[in-house]
Amino acid sequence: MKKKLLVDLDYVICHPGFLKILNDFCGTNYKEEDFTEYIIDNVIGSQEKIQAFYDYYISKDGYKDAVLFEGAKEILRKLDKYYDIYICSACVMFGAERKSAKLFKDKFEYLIREFEFIDPEKIIFTNSKNIFIADVQIDDRLPNLQGPVKLKLLFDSYHNKNISDEELEKSNVRRVYNWKEIENLLIN
Ligand SMILES: [Mg+2]
């Protein structure tokens, strides 16, 4: 029986278009490196303006200009031979929870378009990622790596660089920096 692998999408498989759309909305030129926290909406300003941004964001397709991480697709295709792959991705937007329906559609269509080898029935959209039992999980957010999974990998990202090795050790999590490293770890 194949081992179960749970893989996050945003900031693990691809950079979604969120920051580009935020820059378009604000007329700014922020880069991921300018931020240290996951939630970056506070640069927009007032709560009213943030809500207006959410409406603008939802009217766009955040995956139209998504950029894949180097090797992500090829290595996932290889991993598919050895692992039962589940994409596990949050779709309910922080701060705009009840407006999130279109994000499910945009994300699902992107996955279907880009990853013909991923079984559509193995796409899980939830913000509650700690309820799953699996052999391996890859995510860029430490709060999502608290469930009963044997090997938990934190994908290095702009917002998790300040998490210390001690903190990772406490959660039994290992940091990985790229897909080549994931390939070396998971296929031997
Ligand atoms: Mg993510």
PDB file of N, CA and C and ligand atoms in Angstrom, residues 8-14 38 88-90 107 129 138-141 144 157 159, ligand 1:
ATOM      1  N   ASP A   8       0.282  20.855   0.788  1.00  0.00           N
ATOM      2  CA  ASP A   8      -0.349  22.164   0.694  1.00  0.00           C
ATOM      3  C   ASP A   8      -0.066  22.748  -0.702  1.00  0.00           C
ATOM      4  N   LEU A   9      -0.866  23.728  -1.099  1.00  0.00           N
ATOM      5  CA  LEU A   9      -0.658  24.353  -2.413  1.00  0.00           C
ATOM      6  C   LEU A   9       0.085  25.692  -2.304  1.00  0.00           C
ATOM      7  N   ASP A  10      -0.530  26.664  -1.627  1.00  0.00           N
ATOM      8  CA  ASP A  10       0.021  28.026  -1.625  1.00  0.00           C
ATOM      9  C   ASP A  10       1.345  28.114  -0.875  1.00  0.00           C
ATOM     10  N   TYR A  11       2.341  28.660  -1.522  1.00  0.00           N
ATOM     11  CA  TYR A  11       3.687  28.849  -0.971  1.00  0.00           C
ATOM     12  C   TYR A  11       4.388  27.526  -0.689  1.00  0.00           C
ATOM     13  N   VAL A  12       3.889  26.444  -1.294  1.00  0.00           N
ATOM     14  CA  VAL A  12       4.572  25.149  -1.236  1.00  0.00           C
ATOM     15  C   VAL A  12       4.735  24.635  -2.671  1.00  0.00           C
ATOM     16  N   ILE A  13       3.629  24.562  -3.392  1.00  0.00           N
ATOM     17  CA  ILE A  13       3.682  24.152  -4.800  1.00  0.00           C
ATOM     18  C   ILE A  13       3.815  25.386  -5.692  1.00  0.00           C
ATOM     19  N   CYS A  14       3.098  26.438  -5.327  1.00  0.00           N
ATOM     20  CA  CYS A  14       3.166  27.661  -6.140  1.00  0.00           C
ATOM     21  C   CYS A  14       3.073  28.908  -5.272  1.00  0.00           C
ATOM     22  N   TYR A  38       2.477  35.937   7.928  1.00  0.00           N
ATOM     23  CA  TYR A  38       1.687  35.337   6.833  1.00  0.00           C
ATOM     24  C   TYR A  38       0.632  36.312   6.309  1.00  0.00           C
ATOM     25  N   CYS A  88      -3.934  19.362   0.096  1.00  0.00           N
ATOM     26  CA  CYS A  88      -4.709  19.827   1.260  1.00  0.00           C
ATOM     27  C   CYS A  88      -4.490  21.327   1.408  1.00  0.00           C
ATOM     28  N   SER A  89      -5.499  22.097   1.025  1.00  0.00           N
ATOM     29  CA  SER A  89      -5.304  23.539   0.905  1.00  0.00           C
ATOM     30  C   SER A  89      -6.482  24.307   1.501  1.00  0.00           C
ATOM     31  N   ALA A  90      -6.162  25.395   2.207  1.00  0.00           N
ATOM     32  CA  ALA A  90      -7.215  26.238   2.785  1.00  0.00           C
ATOM     33  C   ALA A  90      -7.817  27.125   1.698  1.00  0.00           C
ATOM     34  N   LYS A 107      -9.197  27.744  -7.257  1.00  0.00           N
ATOM     35  CA  LYS A 107      -8.128  26.839  -6.835  1.00  0.00           C
ATOM     36  C   LYS A 107      -8.321  25.451  -7.449  1.00  0.00           C
ATOM     37  N   LYS A 129      -6.454  21.577   8.989  1.00  0.00           N
ATOM     38  CA  LYS A 129      -5.541  20.594   8.408  1.00  0.00           C
ATOM     39  C   LYS A 129      -4.988  19.595   9.417  1.00  0.00           C
ATOM     40  N   ILE A 138       3.353  18.236   4.020  1.00  0.00           N
ATOM     41  CA  ILE A 138       4.210  19.384   3.686  1.00  0.00           C
ATOM     42  C   ILE A 138       3.335  20.633   3.712  1.00  0.00           C
ATOM     43  N   ASP A 139       3.746  21.630   4.487  1.00  0.00           N
ATOM     44  CA  ASP A 139       2.974  22.868   4.585  1.00  0.00           C
ATOM     45  C   ASP A 139       3.944  23.988   4.957  1.00  0.00           C
ATOM     46  N   ASP A 140       3.560  25.224   4.659  1.00  0.00           N
ATOM     47  CA  ASP A 140       4.441  26.350   5.011  1.00  0.00           C
ATOM     48  C   ASP A 140       4.021  27.019   6.316  1.00  0.00           C
ATOM     49  N   ARG A 141       2.918  26.557   6.935  1.00  0.00           N
ATOM     50  CA  ARG A 141       2.463  27.177   8.190  1.00  0.00           C
ATOM     51  C   ARG A 141       2.551  26.165   9.330  1.00  0.00           C
ATOM     52  N   ASN A 144      -0.457  24.483  10.917  1.00  0.00           N
ATOM     53  CA  ASN A 144      -1.091  23.412  10.127  1.00  0.00           C
ATOM     54  C   ASN A 144      -0.376  22.076  10.281  1.00  0.00           C
ATOM     55  N   SER A 157       9.515  29.664   3.949  1.00  0.00           N
ATOM     56  CA  SER A 157       8.744  30.718   3.303  1.00  0.00           C
ATOM     57  C   SER A 157       9.005  32.056   3.980  1.00  0.00           C
ATOM     58  N   HIS A 159       7.282  34.009   5.610  1.00  0.00           N
ATOM     59  CA  HIS A 159       6.627  34.274   6.881  1.00  0.00           C
ATOM     60  C   HIS A 159       7.038  33.303   7.991  1.00  0.00           C
TER      61      HIS A 159
HETATM   62 MG    MG B   1       0.432  27.337   2.276  1.00  0.00          MG
END
